[in-house]
CSV table of C-alpha atoms in Angstrom, one decimal:
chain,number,residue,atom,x,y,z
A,1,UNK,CA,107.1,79.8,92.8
A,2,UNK,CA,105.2,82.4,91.3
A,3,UNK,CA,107.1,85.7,91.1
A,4,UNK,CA,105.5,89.5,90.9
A,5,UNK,CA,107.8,91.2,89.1
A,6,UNK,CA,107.1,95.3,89.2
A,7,UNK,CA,108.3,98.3,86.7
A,8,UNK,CA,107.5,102.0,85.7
A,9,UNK,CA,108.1,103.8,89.0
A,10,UNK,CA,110.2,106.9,89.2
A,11,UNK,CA,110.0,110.5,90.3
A,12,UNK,CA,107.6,113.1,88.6
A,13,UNK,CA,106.1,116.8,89.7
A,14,UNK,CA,102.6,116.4,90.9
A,15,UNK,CA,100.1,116.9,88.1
A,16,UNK,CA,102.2,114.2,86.4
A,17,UNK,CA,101.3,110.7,84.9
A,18,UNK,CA,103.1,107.1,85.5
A,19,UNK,CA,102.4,104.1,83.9
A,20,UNK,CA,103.4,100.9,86.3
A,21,UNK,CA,103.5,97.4,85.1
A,22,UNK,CA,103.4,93.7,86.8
A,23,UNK,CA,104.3,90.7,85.4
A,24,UNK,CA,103.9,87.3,86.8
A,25,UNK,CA,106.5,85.0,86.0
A,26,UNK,CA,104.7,81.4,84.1
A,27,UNK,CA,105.3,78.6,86.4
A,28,UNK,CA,103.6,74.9,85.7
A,29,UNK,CA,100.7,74.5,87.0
A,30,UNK,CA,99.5,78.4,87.6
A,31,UNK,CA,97.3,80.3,84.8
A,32,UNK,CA,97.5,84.1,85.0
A,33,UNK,CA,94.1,84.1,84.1
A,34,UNK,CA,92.8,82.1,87.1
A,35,UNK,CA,94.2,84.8,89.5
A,36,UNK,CA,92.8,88.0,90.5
A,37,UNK,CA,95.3,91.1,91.0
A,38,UNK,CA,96.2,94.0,92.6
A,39,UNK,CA,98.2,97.0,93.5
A,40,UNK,CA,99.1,98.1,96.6
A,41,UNK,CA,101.4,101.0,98.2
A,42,UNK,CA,103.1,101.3,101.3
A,43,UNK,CA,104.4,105.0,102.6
A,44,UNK,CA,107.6,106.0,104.8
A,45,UNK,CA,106.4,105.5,108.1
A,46,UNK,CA,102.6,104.4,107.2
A,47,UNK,CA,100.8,101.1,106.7
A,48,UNK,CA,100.1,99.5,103.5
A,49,UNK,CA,97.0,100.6,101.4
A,50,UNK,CA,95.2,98.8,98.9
A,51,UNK,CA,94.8,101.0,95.5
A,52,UNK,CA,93.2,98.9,93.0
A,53,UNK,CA,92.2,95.7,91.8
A,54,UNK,CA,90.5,93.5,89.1
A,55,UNK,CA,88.7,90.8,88.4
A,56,UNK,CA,89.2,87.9,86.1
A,57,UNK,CA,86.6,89.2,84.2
A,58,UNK,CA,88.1,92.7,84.4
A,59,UNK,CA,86.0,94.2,87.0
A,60,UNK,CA,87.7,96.6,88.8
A,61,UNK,CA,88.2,98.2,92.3
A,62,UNK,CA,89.7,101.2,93.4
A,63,UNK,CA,90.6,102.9,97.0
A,64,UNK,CA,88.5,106.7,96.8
A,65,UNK,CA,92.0,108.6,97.3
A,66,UNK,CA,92.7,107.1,93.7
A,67,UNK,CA,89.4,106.6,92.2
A,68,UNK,CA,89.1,108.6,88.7
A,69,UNK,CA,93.0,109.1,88.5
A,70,UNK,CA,94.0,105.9,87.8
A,71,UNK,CA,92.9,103.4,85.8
A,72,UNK,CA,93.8,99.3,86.4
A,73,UNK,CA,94.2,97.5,83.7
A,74,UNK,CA,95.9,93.9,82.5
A,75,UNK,CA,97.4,91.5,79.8
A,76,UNK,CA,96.4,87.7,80.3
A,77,UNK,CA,98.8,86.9,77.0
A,78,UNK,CA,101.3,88.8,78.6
A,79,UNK,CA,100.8,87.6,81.8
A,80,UNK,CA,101.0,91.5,83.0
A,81,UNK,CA,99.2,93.9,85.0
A,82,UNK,CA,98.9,97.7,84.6
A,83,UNK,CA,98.6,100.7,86.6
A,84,UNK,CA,98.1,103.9,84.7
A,85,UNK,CA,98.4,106.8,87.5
A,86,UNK,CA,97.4,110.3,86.0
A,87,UNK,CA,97.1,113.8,88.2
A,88,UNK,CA,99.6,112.7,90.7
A,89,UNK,CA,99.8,113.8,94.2
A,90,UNK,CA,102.8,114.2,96.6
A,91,UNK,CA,100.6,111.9,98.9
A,92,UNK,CA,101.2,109.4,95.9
A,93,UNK,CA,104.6,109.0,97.0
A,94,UNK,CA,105.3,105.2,98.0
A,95,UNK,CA,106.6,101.9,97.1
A,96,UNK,CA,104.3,100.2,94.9
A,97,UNK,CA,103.4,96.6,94.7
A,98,UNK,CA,101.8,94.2,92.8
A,99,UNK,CA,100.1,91.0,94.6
A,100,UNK,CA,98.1,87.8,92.9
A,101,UNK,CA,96.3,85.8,94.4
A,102,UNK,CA,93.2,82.9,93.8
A,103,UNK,CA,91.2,84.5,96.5
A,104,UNK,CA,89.6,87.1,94.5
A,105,UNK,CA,87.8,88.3,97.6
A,106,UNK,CA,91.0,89.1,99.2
A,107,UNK,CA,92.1,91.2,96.3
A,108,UNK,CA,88.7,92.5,95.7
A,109,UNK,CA,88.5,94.2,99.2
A,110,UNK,CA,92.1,95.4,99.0
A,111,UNK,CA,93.3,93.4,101.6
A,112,UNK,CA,96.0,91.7,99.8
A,113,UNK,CA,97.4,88.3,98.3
A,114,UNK,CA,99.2,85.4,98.8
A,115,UNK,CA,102.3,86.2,96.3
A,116,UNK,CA,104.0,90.0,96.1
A,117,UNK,CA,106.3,91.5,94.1
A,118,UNK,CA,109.2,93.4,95.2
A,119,UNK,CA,107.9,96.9,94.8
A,120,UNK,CA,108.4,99.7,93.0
A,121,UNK,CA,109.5,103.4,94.3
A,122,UNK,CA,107.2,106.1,93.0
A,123,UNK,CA,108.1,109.8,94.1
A,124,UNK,CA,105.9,112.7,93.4
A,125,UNK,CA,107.6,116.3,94.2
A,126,UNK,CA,105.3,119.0,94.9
């Protein structure tokens, strides 16, 4: 089974920077580097949104609300996935998760992946 496993999340006022982190636990037969990742946030009472993704070869994706405050990033020795969140936003505020997936076009159109983490709760107070 391969396990998501998010960190970082917390409160902060808005103007305010978080860094999240994902790692994937190492299972036989899957290579972190083989996988395309993403984040993703889900609201009280909205849907869940795609915020960023990249590539195996590092390309990265980003929804427009985000786009030029935070910056995806990853690890492939550590198996982990970053999300740098700078100039926060009370709209910010959400549970964030991290998803994998071999399908990169899933994850490259923010739509989602096969194997999510739990989520992390990110609160940002006006």
């Amino acid at each position: 089974q391969v396990q998501p496993v998010e960190s970082g999340g917390g409160s902060v006022q808005a103007g305010g920077s978080l860094r999240l982190s994902c790692t994937v636990s190492v299972v036989p037969g899957y290579d972190y580097s083989d996988y395309c990742m993403g984040w993703f946030r889900q609201a009280p009472g909205k849907e869940r949104e795609g915020v960023a993704s990249i590539d195996r070869d590092g390309e990265t994706t980003y929804a427009r609300s985000v786009e030029g405050r935070f910056t995806i990033s990853q690890d492939n020795a550590k198996s982990t996935l970053y999300l740098q969140m700078n100039s926060l936003k009370p709209e910010d505020t959400a549970t964030y998760y991290c998803a994998t997936d071999g399908r990169c076009w899933l994850l490259r159109s923010l739509r989602g992946g096969v194997y999510w983490g739990q989520g992390t709760r990110v609160n940002v107070s006006a």
